[in-house]
Amino acid sequence: MRGRPSIYDNKEVLSKAQKVFWAKGFTATSLEDILEATGLGSGSFYHAFKGGKKELFRKAIQQRREAFNQFREELEHSKAPVELIKDFFRGMAKDDKETHLLGCIIVNTVVEMACLDNELEEEAIAILKEVEQFFTVTIRKAQKNGTLQNQTSPEILGRYLITLWNGMNVTRRMYPDQKILTKQIEMQLEIIS
């Protein structure tokens, strides 16, 4: 005889858990927070996530990796990929105040996990390096086809963009104002005009 069937949607559980982790961070999120947000009982939780909170967190940040990978695919198929990158950053400024105050779960994880959990820190760093890499690839192609005039090394420009991403995710927590952020982002994006 088999155990009780799973009666929850795994993607939905991960999305709900991700929201809690994003708002509170890994360390401050309790099992009670997770159970309340997901609607799981503790038995169901540990049955689904044998590695506990850490496994759930790892899967939650993988959802962000999937979102970044979807963006990479959009870049690969875009006729104007540099403009798509610019819109990616411009979209950040358009978020509401609540979203600004959350920052980026991946950036937050790198900062929070420094000296706490090497595995989670390295996983978050790997995700950001993947984003940096597809910025670099896009810039290299744009330089070769003449749609980007700035001929600075694509690696340096890719690193610049990931630095901009990391920095803006802190800055928007300091200044959760669309007008301020829009001006700041537009000024920074001039480098890839």
GROMACS .gro file of C-alpha atoms in nm:
model
  193
    1MET     CA    1   0.000   0.000   0.000
    2ARG     CA    2   0.130   0.344  -0.091
    3GLY     CA    3   0.134   0.646   0.138
    4ARG     CA    4  -0.104   0.934   0.106
    5PRO     CA    5  -0.088   1.098  -0.236
    6SER     CA    6   0.062   1.444  -0.260
    7ILE     CA    7  -0.223   1.693  -0.252
    8TYR     CA    8  -0.026   2.006  -0.319
    9ASP     CA    9   0.119   2.172  -0.625
   10ASN     CA   10   0.498   2.171  -0.585
   11LYS     CA   11   0.548   2.488  -0.796
   12GLU     CA   12   0.288   2.670  -0.590
   13VAL     CA   13   0.451   2.557  -0.265
   14LEU     CA   14   0.789   2.677  -0.392
   15SER     CA   15   0.646   3.012  -0.500
   16LYS     CA   16   0.483   3.067  -0.163
   17ALA     CA   17   0.797   2.966   0.022
   18GLN     CA   18   1.008   3.185  -0.204
   19LYS     CA   19   0.799   3.490  -0.109
   20VAL     CA   20   0.864   3.425   0.260
   21PHE     CA   21   1.237   3.369   0.209
   22TRP     CA   22   1.258   3.677  -0.012
   23ALA     CA   23   1.093   3.895   0.251
   24LYS     CA   24   1.266   3.756   0.561
   25GLY     CA   25   1.582   3.585   0.437
   26PHE     CA   26   1.683   3.227   0.503
   27THR     CA   27   1.794   3.265   0.862
   28ALA     CA   28   1.493   3.461   0.989
   29THR     CA   29   1.239   3.233   0.820
   30SER     CA   30   1.107   2.975   1.064
   31LEU     CA   31   0.945   2.642   0.991
   32GLU     CA   32   0.622   2.793   1.120
   33ASP     CA   33   0.651   3.075   0.863
   34ILE     CA   34   0.695   2.817   0.587
   35LEU     CA   35   0.409   2.597   0.701
   36GLU     CA   36   0.177   2.895   0.734
   37ALA     CA   37   0.267   3.030   0.391
   38THR     CA   38   0.248   2.697   0.209
   39GLY     CA   39  -0.043   2.538   0.395
   40LEU     CA   40   0.162   2.220   0.450
   41GLY     CA   41   0.167   2.027   0.773
   42SER     CA   42   0.507   1.949   0.920
   43GLY     CA   43   0.481   1.580   0.821
   44SER     CA   44   0.400   1.667   0.460
   45PHE     CA   45   0.675   1.927   0.458
   46TYR     CA   46   0.945   1.684   0.570
   47HIS     CA   47   0.810   1.415   0.339
   48ALA     CA   48   0.837   1.652   0.041
   49PHE     CA   49   1.161   1.823   0.150
   50LYS     CA   50   1.375   1.567   0.326
   51GLY     CA   51   1.656   1.823   0.349
   52GLY     CA   52   1.423   2.055   0.542
   53LYS     CA   53   1.435   2.432   0.515
   54LYS     CA   54   1.768   2.433   0.330
   55GLU     CA   55   1.637   2.206   0.054
   56LEU     CA   56   1.324   2.418   0.017
   57PHE     CA   57   1.532   2.736   0.004
   58ARG     CA   58   1.764   2.588  -0.257
   59LYS     CA   59   1.464   2.493  -0.473
   60ALA     CA   60   1.311   2.838  -0.422
   61ILE     CA   61   1.623   3.013  -0.552
   62GLN     CA   62   1.630   2.769  -0.843
   63GLN     CA   63   1.298   2.921  -0.948
   64ARG     CA   64   1.481   3.253  -0.988
   65ARG     CA   65   1.748   3.077  -1.194
   66GLU     CA   66   1.468   2.950  -1.420
   67ALA     CA   67   1.332   3.305  -1.456
   68PHE     CA   68   1.678   3.434  -1.549
   69ASN     CA   69   1.714   3.149  -1.800
   70GLN     CA   70   1.386   3.250  -1.962
   71PHE     CA   71   1.525   3.602  -1.996
   72ARG     CA   72   1.843   3.457  -2.155
   73GLU     CA   73   1.628   3.275  -2.410
   74GLU     CA   74   1.444   3.600  -2.489
   75LEU     CA   75   1.782   3.767  -2.546
   76GLU     CA   76   1.895   3.491  -2.780
   77HIS     CA   77   1.583   3.532  -2.997
   78SER     CA   78   1.554   3.911  -2.983
   79LYS     CA   79   1.629   4.134  -3.280
   80ALA     CA   80   1.737   4.407  -3.034
   81PRO     CA   81   1.892   4.225  -2.736
   82VAL     CA   82   2.078   4.528  -2.596
   83GLU     CA   83   1.746   4.714  -2.578
   84LEU     CA   84   1.598   4.412  -2.400
   85ILE     CA   85   1.878   4.433  -2.140
   86LYS     CA   86   1.805   4.802  -2.095
   87ASP     CA   87   1.435   4.726  -2.052
   88PHE     CA   88   1.529   4.458  -1.798
   89PHE     CA   89   1.689   4.729  -1.584
   90ARG     CA   90   1.423   4.990  -1.657
   91GLY     CA   91   1.160   4.743  -1.541
   92MET     CA   92   1.329   4.735  -1.203
   93ALA     CA   93   1.257   5.107  -1.153
   94LYS     CA   94   0.889   5.056  -1.235
   95ASP     CA   95   0.832   4.811  -0.948
   96ASP     CA   96   0.617   4.917  -0.654
   97LYS     CA   97   0.764   5.026  -0.320
   98GLU     CA   98   0.707   4.685  -0.160
   99THR     CA   99   0.903   4.513  -0.437
  100HIS     CA  100   1.184   4.769  -0.412
  101LEU     CA  101   1.218   4.697  -0.042
  102LEU     CA  102   1.265   4.325  -0.114
  103GLY     CA  103   1.558   4.371  -0.352
  104CYS     CA  104   1.668   4.054  -0.533
  105ILE     CA  105   1.653   3.719  -0.353
  106ILE     CA  106   1.975   3.605  -0.521
  107VAL     CA  107   2.169   3.919  -0.428
  108ASN     CA  108   2.022   3.902  -0.078
  109THR     CA  109   2.135   3.539  -0.051
  110VAL     CA  110   2.495   3.619  -0.146
  111VAL     CA  111   2.508   3.883   0.125
  112GLU     CA  112   2.322   3.683   0.392
  113MET     CA  113   2.512   3.358   0.339
  114ALA     CA  114   2.862   3.507   0.351
  115CYS     CA  115   3.024   3.324   0.644
  116LEU     CA  116   2.699   3.135   0.721
  117ASP     CA  117   2.652   2.872   0.452
  118ASN     CA  118   2.913   2.828   0.184
  119GLU     CA  119   2.696   2.602  -0.032
  120LEU     CA  120   2.403   2.844  -0.052
  121GLU     CA  121   2.635   3.139  -0.104
  122GLU     CA  122   2.815   2.960  -0.389
  123GLU     CA  123   2.484   2.860  -0.547
  124ALA     CA  124   2.362   3.220  -0.546
  125ILE     CA  125   2.697   3.342  -0.681
  126ALA     CA  126   2.675   3.084  -0.961
  127ILE     CA  127   2.334   3.218  -1.063
  128LEU     CA  128   2.464   3.576  -1.077
  129LYS     CA  129   2.768   3.462  -1.278
  130GLU     CA  130   2.533   3.293  -1.526
  131VAL     CA  131   2.346   3.622  -1.567
  132GLU     CA  132   2.677   3.805  -1.610
  133GLN     CA  133   2.776   3.552  -1.876
  134PHE     CA  134   2.465   3.602  -2.086
  135PHE     CA  135   2.508   3.979  -2.059
  136THR     CA  136   2.865   3.929  -2.186
  137VAL     CA  137   2.759   3.705  -2.476
  138THR     CA  138   2.488   3.954  -2.579
  139ILE     CA  139   2.731   4.245  -2.570
  140ARG     CA  140   2.992   4.057  -2.773
  141LYS     CA  141   2.735   3.982  -3.045
  142ALA     CA  142   2.612   4.343  -3.046
  143GLN     CA  143   2.969   4.473  -3.081
  144LYS     CA  144   3.037   4.235  -3.370
  145ASN     CA  145   2.719   4.326  -3.560
  146GLY     CA  146   2.769   4.700  -3.498
  147THR     CA  147   2.459   4.762  -3.284
  148LEU     CA  148   2.675   4.853  -2.982
  149GLN     CA  149   2.937   5.122  -3.038
  150ASN     CA  150   3.118   5.082  -2.706
  151GLN     CA  151   3.408   4.846  -2.781
  152THR     CA  152   3.516   4.796  -2.420
  153SER     CA  153   3.582   4.428  -2.347
  154PRO     CA  154   3.249   4.238  -2.339
  155GLU     CA  155   3.365   4.072  -2.016
  156ILE     CA  156   3.415   4.410  -1.850
  157LEU     CA  157   3.077   4.535  -1.972
  158GLY     CA  158   2.907   4.212  -1.860
  159ARG     CA  159   3.065   4.252  -1.518
  160TYR     CA  160   2.959   4.616  -1.516
  161LEU     CA  161   2.597   4.514  -1.577
  162ILE     CA  162   2.597   4.251  -1.301
  163THR     CA  163   2.753   4.510  -1.070
  164LEU     CA  164   2.474   4.749  -1.170
  165TRP     CA  165   2.217   4.477  -1.096
  166ASN     CA  166   2.368   4.403  -0.754
  167GLY     CA  167   2.405   4.770  -0.665
  168MET     CA  168   2.060   4.874  -0.781
  169ASN     CA  169   1.904   4.598  -0.574
  170VAL     CA  170   2.058   4.757  -0.267
  171THR     CA  171   1.995   5.115  -0.381
  172ARG     CA  172   1.627   5.053  -0.445
  173ARG     CA  173   1.591   4.942  -0.085
  174MET     CA  174   1.743   5.275   0.020
  175TYR     CA  175   1.542   5.484  -0.228
  176PRO     CA  176   1.222   5.297  -0.317
  177ASP     CA  177   1.115   5.576  -0.552
  178GLN     CA  178   1.045   5.517  -0.921
  179LYS     CA  179   1.162   5.861  -1.036
  180ILE     CA  180   1.493   5.844  -0.852
  181LEU     CA  181   1.559   5.489  -0.969
  182THR     CA  182   1.465   5.565  -1.329
  183LYS     CA  183   1.714   5.853  -1.346
  184GLN     CA  184   1.984   5.646  -1.179
  185ILE     CA  185   1.932   5.350  -1.412
  186GLU     CA  186   1.918   5.561  -1.729
  187MET     CA  187   2.244   5.730  -1.636
  188GLN     CA  188   2.411   5.391  -1.577
  189LEU     CA  189   2.276   5.241  -1.901
  190GLU     CA  190   2.445   5.508  -2.114
  191ILE     CA  191   2.751   5.284  -2.116
  192ILE     CA  192   2.574   5.037  -2.344
  193SER     CA  193   2.415   5.294  -2.573
   0.00000   0.00000   0.00000
